[in-house]
CSV table of C-alpha atoms and ligand atoms in Angstrom, one decimal:
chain,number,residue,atom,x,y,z
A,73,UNK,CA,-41.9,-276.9,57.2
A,74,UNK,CA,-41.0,-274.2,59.6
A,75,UNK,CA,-39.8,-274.3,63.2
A,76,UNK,CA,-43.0,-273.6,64.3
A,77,UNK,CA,-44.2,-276.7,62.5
A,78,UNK,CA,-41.1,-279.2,63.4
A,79,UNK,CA,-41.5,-278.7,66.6
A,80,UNK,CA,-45.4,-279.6,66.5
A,81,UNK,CA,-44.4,-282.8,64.4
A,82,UNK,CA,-41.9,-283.1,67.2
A,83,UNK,CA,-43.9,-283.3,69.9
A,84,UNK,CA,-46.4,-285.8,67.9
A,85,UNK,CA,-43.9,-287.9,67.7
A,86,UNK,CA,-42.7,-287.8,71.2
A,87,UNK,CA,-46.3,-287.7,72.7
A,88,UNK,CA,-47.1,-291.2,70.6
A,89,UNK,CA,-44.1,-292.7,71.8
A,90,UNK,CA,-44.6,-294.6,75.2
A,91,UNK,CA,-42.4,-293.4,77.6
A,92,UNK,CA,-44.2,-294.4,81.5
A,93,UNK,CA,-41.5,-293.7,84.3
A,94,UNK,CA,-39.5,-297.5,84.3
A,95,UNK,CA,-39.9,-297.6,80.2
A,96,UNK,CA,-38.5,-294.6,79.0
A,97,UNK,CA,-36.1,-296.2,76.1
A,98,UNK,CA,-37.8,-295.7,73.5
A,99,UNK,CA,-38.8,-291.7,74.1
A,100,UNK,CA,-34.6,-291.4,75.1
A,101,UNK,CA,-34.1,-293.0,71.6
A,102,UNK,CA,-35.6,-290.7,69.8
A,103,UNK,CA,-34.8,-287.7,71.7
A,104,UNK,CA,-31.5,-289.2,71.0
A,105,UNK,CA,-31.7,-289.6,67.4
A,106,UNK,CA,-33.3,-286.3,66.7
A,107,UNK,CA,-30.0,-284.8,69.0
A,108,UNK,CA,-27.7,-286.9,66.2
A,109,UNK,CA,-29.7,-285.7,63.3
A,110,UNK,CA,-28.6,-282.3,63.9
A,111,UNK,CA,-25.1,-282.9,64.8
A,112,UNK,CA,-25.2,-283.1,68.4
A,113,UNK,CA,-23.3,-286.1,70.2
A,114,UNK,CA,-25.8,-286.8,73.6
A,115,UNK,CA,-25.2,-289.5,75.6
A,116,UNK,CA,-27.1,-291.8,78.3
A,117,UNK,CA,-26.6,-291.5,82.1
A,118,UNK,CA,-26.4,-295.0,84.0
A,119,UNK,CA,-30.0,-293.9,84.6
A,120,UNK,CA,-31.4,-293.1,81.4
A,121,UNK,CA,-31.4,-289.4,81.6
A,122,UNK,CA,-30.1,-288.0,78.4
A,123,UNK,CA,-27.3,-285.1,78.1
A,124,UNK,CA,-26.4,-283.1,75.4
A,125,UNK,CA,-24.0,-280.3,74.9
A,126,UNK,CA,-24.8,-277.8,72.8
A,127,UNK,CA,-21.8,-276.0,72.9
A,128,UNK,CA,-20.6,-272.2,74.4
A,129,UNK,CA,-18.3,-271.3,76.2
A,130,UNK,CA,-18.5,-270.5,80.6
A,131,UNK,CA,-20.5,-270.3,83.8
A,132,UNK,CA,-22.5,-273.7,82.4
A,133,UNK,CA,-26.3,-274.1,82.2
A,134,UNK,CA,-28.5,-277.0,82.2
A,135,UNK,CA,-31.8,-277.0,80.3
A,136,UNK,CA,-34.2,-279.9,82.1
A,137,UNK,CA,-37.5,-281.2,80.5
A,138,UNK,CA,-38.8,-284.8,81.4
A,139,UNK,CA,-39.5,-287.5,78.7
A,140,UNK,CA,-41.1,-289.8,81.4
A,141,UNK,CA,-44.4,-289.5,82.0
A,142,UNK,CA,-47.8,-290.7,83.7
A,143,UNK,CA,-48.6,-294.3,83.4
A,144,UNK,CA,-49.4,-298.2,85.2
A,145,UNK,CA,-47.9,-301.4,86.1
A,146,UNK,CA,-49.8,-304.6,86.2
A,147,UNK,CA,-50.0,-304.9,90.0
A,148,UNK,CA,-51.7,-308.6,89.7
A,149,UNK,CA,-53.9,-310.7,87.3
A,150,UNK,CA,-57.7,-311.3,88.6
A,151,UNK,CA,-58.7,-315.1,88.0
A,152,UNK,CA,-61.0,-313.9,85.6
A,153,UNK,CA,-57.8,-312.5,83.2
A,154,UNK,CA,-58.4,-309.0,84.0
A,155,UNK,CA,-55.5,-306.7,85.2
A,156,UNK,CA,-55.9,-304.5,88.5
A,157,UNK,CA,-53.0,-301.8,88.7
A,158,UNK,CA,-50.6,-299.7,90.4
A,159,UNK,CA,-49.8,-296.2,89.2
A,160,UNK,CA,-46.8,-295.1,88.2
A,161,UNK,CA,-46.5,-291.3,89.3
A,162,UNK,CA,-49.5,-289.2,90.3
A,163,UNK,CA,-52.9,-288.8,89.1
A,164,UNK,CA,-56.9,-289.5,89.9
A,165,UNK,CA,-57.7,-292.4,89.2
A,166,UNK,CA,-61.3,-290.6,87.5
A,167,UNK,CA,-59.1,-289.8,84.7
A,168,UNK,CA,-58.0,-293.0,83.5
A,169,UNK,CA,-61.7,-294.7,83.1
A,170,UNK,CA,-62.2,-296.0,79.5
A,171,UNK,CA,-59.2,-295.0,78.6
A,172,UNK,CA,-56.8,-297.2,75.9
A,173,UNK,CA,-54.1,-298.7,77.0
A,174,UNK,CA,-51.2,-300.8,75.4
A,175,UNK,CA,-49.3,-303.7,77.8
A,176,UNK,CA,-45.9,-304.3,77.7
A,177,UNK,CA,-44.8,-307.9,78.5
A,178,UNK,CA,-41.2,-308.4,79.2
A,179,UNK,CA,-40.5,-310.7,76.5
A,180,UNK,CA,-41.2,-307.8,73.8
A,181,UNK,CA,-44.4,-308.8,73.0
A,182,UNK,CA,-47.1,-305.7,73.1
A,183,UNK,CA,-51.0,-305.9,73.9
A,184,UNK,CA,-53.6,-303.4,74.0
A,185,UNK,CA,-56.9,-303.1,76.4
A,186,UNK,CA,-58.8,-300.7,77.7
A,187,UNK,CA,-59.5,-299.7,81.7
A,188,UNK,CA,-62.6,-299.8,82.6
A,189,UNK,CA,-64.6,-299.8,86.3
A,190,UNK,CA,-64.9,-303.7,87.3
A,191,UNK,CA,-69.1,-302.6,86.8
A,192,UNK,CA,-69.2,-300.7,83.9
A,193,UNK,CA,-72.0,-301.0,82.5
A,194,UNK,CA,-75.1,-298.8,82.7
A,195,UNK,CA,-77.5,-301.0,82.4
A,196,UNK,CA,-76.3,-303.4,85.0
A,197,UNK,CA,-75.0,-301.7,87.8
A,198,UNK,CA,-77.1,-299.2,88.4
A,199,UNK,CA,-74.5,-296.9,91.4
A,200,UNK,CA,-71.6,-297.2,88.7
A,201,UNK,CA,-72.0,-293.2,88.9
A,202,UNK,CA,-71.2,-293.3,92.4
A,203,UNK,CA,-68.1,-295.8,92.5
A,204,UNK,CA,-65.4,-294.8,94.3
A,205,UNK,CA,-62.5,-295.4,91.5
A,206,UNK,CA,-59.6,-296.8,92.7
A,207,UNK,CA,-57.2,-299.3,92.1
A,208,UNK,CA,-60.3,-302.2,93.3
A,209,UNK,CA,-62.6,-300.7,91.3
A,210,UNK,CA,-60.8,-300.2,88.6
A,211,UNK,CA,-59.0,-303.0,86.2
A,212,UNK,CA,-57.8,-303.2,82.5
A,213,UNK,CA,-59.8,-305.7,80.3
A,214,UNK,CA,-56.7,-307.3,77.4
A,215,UNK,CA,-58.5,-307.3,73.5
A,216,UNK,CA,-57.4,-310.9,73.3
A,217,UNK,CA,-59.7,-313.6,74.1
A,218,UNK,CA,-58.7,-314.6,77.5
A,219,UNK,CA,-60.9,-315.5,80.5
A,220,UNK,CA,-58.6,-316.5,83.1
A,221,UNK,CA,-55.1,-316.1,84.3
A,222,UNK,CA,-53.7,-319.2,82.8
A,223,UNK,CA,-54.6,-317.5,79.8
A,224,UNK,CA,-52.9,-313.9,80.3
A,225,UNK,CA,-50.0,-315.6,81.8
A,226,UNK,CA,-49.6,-317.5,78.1
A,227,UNK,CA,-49.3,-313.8,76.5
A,228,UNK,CA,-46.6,-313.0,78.6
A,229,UNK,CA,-48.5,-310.7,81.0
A,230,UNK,CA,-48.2,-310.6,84.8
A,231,UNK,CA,-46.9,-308.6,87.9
A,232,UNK,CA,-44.3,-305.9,86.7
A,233,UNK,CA,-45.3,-305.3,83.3
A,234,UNK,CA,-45.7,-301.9,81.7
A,235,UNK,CA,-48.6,-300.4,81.4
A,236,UNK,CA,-49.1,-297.2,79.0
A,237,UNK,CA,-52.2,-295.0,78.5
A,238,UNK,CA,-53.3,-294.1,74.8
A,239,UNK,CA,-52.2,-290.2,74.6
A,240,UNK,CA,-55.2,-289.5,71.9
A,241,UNK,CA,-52.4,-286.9,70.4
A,242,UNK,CA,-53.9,-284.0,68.5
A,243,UNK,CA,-52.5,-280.5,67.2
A,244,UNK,CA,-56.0,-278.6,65.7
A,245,UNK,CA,-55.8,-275.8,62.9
A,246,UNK,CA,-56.2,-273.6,65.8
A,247,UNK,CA,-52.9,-274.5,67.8
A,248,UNK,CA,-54.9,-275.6,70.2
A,249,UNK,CA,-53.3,-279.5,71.5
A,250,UNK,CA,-55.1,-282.2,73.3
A,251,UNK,CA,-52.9,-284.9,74.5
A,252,UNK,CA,-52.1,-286.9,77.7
A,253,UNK,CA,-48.5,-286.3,78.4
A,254,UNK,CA,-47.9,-282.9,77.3
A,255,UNK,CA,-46.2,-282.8,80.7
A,256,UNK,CA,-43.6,-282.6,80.1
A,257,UNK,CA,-43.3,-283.6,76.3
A,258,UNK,CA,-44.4,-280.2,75.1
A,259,UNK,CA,-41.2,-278.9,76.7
A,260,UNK,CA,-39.0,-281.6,75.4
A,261,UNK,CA,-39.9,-280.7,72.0
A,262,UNK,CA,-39.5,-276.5,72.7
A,263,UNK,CA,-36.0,-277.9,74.2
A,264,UNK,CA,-35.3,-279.9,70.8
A,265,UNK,CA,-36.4,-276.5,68.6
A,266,UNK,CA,-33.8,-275.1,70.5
A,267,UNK,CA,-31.2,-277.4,70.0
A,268,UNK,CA,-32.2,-277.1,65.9
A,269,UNK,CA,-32.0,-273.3,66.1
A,270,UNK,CA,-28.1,-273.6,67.7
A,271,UNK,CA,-27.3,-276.1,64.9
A,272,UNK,CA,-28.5,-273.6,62.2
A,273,UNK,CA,-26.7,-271.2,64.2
A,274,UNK,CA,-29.5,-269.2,64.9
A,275,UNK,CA,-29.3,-269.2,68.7
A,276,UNK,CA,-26.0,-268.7,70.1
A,277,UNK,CA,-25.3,-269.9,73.2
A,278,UNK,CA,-23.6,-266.8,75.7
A,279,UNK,CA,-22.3,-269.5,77.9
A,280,UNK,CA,-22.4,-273.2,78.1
A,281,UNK,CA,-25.6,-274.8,77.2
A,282,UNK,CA,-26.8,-278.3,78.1
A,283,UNK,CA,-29.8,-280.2,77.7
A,284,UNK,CA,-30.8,-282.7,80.3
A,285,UNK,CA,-33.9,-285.2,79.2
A,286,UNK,CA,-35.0,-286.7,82.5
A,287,UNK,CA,-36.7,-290.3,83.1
A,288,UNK,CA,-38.1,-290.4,86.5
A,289,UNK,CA,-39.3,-287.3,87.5
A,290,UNK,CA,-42.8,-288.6,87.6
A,291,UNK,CA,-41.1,-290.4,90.5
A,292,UNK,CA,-39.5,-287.6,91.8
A,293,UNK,CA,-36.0,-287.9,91.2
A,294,UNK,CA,-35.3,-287.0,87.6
A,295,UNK,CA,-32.4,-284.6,88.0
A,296,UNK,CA,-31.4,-286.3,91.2
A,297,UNK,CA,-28.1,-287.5,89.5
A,298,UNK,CA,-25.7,-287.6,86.6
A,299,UNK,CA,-25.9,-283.5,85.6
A,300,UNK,CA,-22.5,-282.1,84.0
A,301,UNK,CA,-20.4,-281.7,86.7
A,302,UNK,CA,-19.4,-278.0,85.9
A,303,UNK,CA,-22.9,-276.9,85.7
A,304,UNK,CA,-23.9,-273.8,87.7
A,305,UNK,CA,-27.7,-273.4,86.9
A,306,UNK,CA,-30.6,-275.4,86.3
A,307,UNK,CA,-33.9,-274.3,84.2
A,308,UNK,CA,-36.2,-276.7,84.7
A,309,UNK,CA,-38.6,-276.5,81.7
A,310,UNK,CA,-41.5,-278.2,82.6
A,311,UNK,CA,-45.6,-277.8,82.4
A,312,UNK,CA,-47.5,-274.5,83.9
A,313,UNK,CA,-50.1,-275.5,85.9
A,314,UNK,CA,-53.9,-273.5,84.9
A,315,UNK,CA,-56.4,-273.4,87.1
A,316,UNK,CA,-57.7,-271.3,90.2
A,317,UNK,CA,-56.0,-268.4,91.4
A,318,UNK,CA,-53.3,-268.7,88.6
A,319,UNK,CA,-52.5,-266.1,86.1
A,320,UNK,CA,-51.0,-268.6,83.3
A,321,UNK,CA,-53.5,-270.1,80.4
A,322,UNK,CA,-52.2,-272.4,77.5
A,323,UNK,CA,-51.0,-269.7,75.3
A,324,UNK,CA,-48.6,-268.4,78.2
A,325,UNK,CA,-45.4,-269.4,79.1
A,326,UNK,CA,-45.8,-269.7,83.2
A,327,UNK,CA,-42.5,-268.5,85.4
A,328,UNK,CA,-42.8,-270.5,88.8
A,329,UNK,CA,-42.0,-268.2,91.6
A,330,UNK,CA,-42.2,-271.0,94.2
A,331,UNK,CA,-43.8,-274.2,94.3
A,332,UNK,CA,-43.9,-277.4,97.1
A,333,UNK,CA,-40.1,-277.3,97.6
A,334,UNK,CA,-39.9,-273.6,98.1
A,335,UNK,CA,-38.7,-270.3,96.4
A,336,UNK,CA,-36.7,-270.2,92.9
A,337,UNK,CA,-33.4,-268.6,92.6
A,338,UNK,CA,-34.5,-265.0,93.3
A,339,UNK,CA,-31.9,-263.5,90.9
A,340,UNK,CA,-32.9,-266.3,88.1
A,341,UNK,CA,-36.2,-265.8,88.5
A,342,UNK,CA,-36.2,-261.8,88.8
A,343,UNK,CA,-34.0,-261.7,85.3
A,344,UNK,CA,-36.4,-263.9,83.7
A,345,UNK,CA,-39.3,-262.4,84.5
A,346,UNK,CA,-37.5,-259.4,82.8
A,347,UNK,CA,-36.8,-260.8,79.8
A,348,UNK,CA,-40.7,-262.0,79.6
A,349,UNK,CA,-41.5,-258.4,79.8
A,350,UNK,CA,-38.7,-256.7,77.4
A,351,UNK,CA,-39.9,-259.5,74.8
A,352,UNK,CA,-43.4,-258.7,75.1
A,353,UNK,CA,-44.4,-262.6,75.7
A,354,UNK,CA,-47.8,-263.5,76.9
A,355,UNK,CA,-46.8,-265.0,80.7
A,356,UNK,CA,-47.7,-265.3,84.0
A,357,UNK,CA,-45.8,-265.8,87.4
A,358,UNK,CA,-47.2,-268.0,89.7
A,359,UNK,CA,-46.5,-270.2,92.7
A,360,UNK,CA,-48.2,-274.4,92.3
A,361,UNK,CA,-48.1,-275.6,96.1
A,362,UNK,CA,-48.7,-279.0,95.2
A,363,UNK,CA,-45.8,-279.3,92.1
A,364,UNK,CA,-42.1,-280.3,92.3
A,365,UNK,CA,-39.4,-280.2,89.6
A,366,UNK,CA,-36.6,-281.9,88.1
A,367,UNK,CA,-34.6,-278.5,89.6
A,368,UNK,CA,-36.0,-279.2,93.1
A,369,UNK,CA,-34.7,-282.9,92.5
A,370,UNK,CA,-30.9,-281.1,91.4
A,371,UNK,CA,-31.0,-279.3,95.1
A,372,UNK,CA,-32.1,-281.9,97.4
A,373,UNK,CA,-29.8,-284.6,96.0
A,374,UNK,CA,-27.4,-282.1,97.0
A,375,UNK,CA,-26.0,-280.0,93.9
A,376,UNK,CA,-24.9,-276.7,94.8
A,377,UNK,CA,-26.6,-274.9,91.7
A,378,UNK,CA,-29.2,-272.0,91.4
A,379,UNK,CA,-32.4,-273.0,90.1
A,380,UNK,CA,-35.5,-271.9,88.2
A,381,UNK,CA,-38.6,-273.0,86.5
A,382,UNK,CA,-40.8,-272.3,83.5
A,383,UNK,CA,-42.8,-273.7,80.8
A,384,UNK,CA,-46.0,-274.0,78.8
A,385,UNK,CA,-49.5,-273.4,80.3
A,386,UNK,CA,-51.2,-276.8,80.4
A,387,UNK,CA,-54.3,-277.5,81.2
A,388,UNK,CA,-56.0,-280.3,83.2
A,389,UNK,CA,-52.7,-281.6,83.8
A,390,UNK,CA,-52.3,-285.3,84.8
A,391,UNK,CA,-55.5,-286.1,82.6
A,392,UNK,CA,-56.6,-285.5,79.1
A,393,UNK,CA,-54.4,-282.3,79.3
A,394,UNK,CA,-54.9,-279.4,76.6
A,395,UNK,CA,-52.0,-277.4,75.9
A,396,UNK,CA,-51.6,-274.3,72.6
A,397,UNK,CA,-48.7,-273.9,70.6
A,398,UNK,CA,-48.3,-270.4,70.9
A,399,UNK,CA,-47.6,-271.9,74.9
A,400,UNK,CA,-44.4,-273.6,74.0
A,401,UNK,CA,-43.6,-270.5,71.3
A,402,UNK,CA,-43.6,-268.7,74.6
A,403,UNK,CA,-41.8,-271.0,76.4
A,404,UNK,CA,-39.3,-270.9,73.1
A,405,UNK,CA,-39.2,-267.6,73.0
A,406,UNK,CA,-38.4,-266.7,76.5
A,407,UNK,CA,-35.6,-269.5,76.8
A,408,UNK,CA,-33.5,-268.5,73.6
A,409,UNK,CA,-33.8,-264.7,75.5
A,410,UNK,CA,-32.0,-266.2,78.3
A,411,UNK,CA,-29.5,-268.6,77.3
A,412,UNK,CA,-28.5,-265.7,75.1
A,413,UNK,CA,-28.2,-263.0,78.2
A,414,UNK,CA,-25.5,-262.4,79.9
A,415,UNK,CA,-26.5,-260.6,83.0
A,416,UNK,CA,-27.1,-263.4,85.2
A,417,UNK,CA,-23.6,-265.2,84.6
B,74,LIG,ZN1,-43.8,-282.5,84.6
């Protein structure tokens, strides 16, 4: 297998592991365990985040991606035993209908169902195209055979439990990936290929290199505590956004000029837009007024760092996104360039 390819087996991995902001152990675990597996010794933050040293030496820099993603929490159970919902981070509720889902209950006990609009059917209800979906029209129906809320309440289910969507992973012959989630676990897994390349000592560091895996951006606060106290920069590595008016597509790795929170670091920014060009990668800068980052998270908690953000071109992001792998070789590409340059530090 190449790097190419253990990263794409990565990200499988990660992308079927359920990780909605609140229930991120399991998607920490295994970040962890792949960090172990090559040598690394990362530990947990009081709030899940996961830090890892990669070693090097000066003027420290901290590589964010997110682990946490999109998901649900059963909000209340309907007399009839079906589920409404909150959301958990961000998204149209459109892009959720008839989607697969598995339920968490707090005693470790694991359902699936499926959401669906409370008049779903065709034949039935004949405005169903119409619905305005929200969280009344919209409710998860359990595959168990229960009819009422006594009956979901013997499973284990009720207000507070975990709700994650089905990510219907897929990497094609093509490199082309369809996936919920690839924000921001198509960065997590370009982040992991990196720590493998500076275990096989093909990377090396030109000053000190951490990894940060984040569990509540979706939230916004991912970054908002427990970063290496020496660190000087942030990199948030995180999804591109495609779609009107942008340059970046899924092959590209996207350089965010400015986005909700205002400007990047100017000098940051300006050297890696440099080393885009001197490597001939395929990217695009571009500003996303409606997108904040785990970097933006770093600054308004109060860190004194400079900041920056990149990552793979994703498309129809907080849905049934669509990503490419020669996005994150991009994304890989440009990042070993600059945690390998020296004329930022
Ligand atoms: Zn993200």
């Amino acid at each position: 297998m190449n790097d190419r390819e253990w990263m794409a087996e990565t990200l499988l991995g990660l992308l079927n592991t359920p990780s909605p902001t609140g229930y991120t152990h399991r998607a920490a675990e295994r970040i962890e365990n792949t960090l172990r597996g090559l040598s690394f010794q990362p530990e947990r933050t009081h709030k899940g985040n996961v830090v890892c040293c990669l070693g090097g030496e000066g003027a420290p820099l901290a590589l964010s991606a997110h682990v946490d993603t999109l998901g649900a929490m059963v909000r209340s159970v309907k007399p009839n035993g079906r589920l409404r919902l909150c959301q958990i981070g961000g998204y149209a509720w459109n892009s959720i209908e008839n989607e697969n889902v598995r339920v968490f209950a707090r005693d470790g006990r694991e359902y699936t169902g499926c959401v669906y609009l409370t008049t779903p059917a065709t034949h039935v209800f004949r405005d169903m195209g119409s619905v305005k979906r929200d969280d009344t029209t919209m409710e998860v129906v359990l595959d168990e055979n229960v009819k009422d809320a006594q009956g979901v309440k013997a499973l284990g289910i009720g207000p507070g439990c975990f709700v994650a969507f089905e990510p219907r992973a897929c990497i094609l012959p093509s490199g082309c990936i369809k996936s919920r989630h690839l924000d921001d676990k198509a960065s997590s897994a370009v982040l992991l290929r990196l720590a493998k390349a500076v275990a096989e000592g093909a990377v090396k560091p030109a000053r000190r290199l951490y990894l940060i895996f984040t569990v509540h951006e979706e939230v916004g606060h991912g970054a908002s505590a427990g970063l290496p106290e020496d660190t000087q920069d942030i990199l948030s590595v995180d999804m591109g956004c495609v779609g009107d008016d942008l340059g970046c597509d899924e092959t590209m790795v996207s350089i965010c000029a400015k986005d909700s929170r205002g400007p990047y670091n100017y000098e940051l920014t300006s050297r890696l837009i440099e080393l885009a060009e001197e490597n001939g990668l395929r990217y695009a800068v571009d500003i996303y007024p409606a997108y904040g980052s785990d970097a933006d998270a770093a600054l308004s908690a109060g860190y004194d760092l400079r900041h920056a953000l990149i990552g793979p071109g994703v498309f129809a992001s907080h849905g049934y996104e669509r990503g490419h792998l020669d996005g994150l070789e991009n994304t890989y590409r440009l990042l070993t360039a600059f945690v390998q340059d020296t004329k930022t530090i």
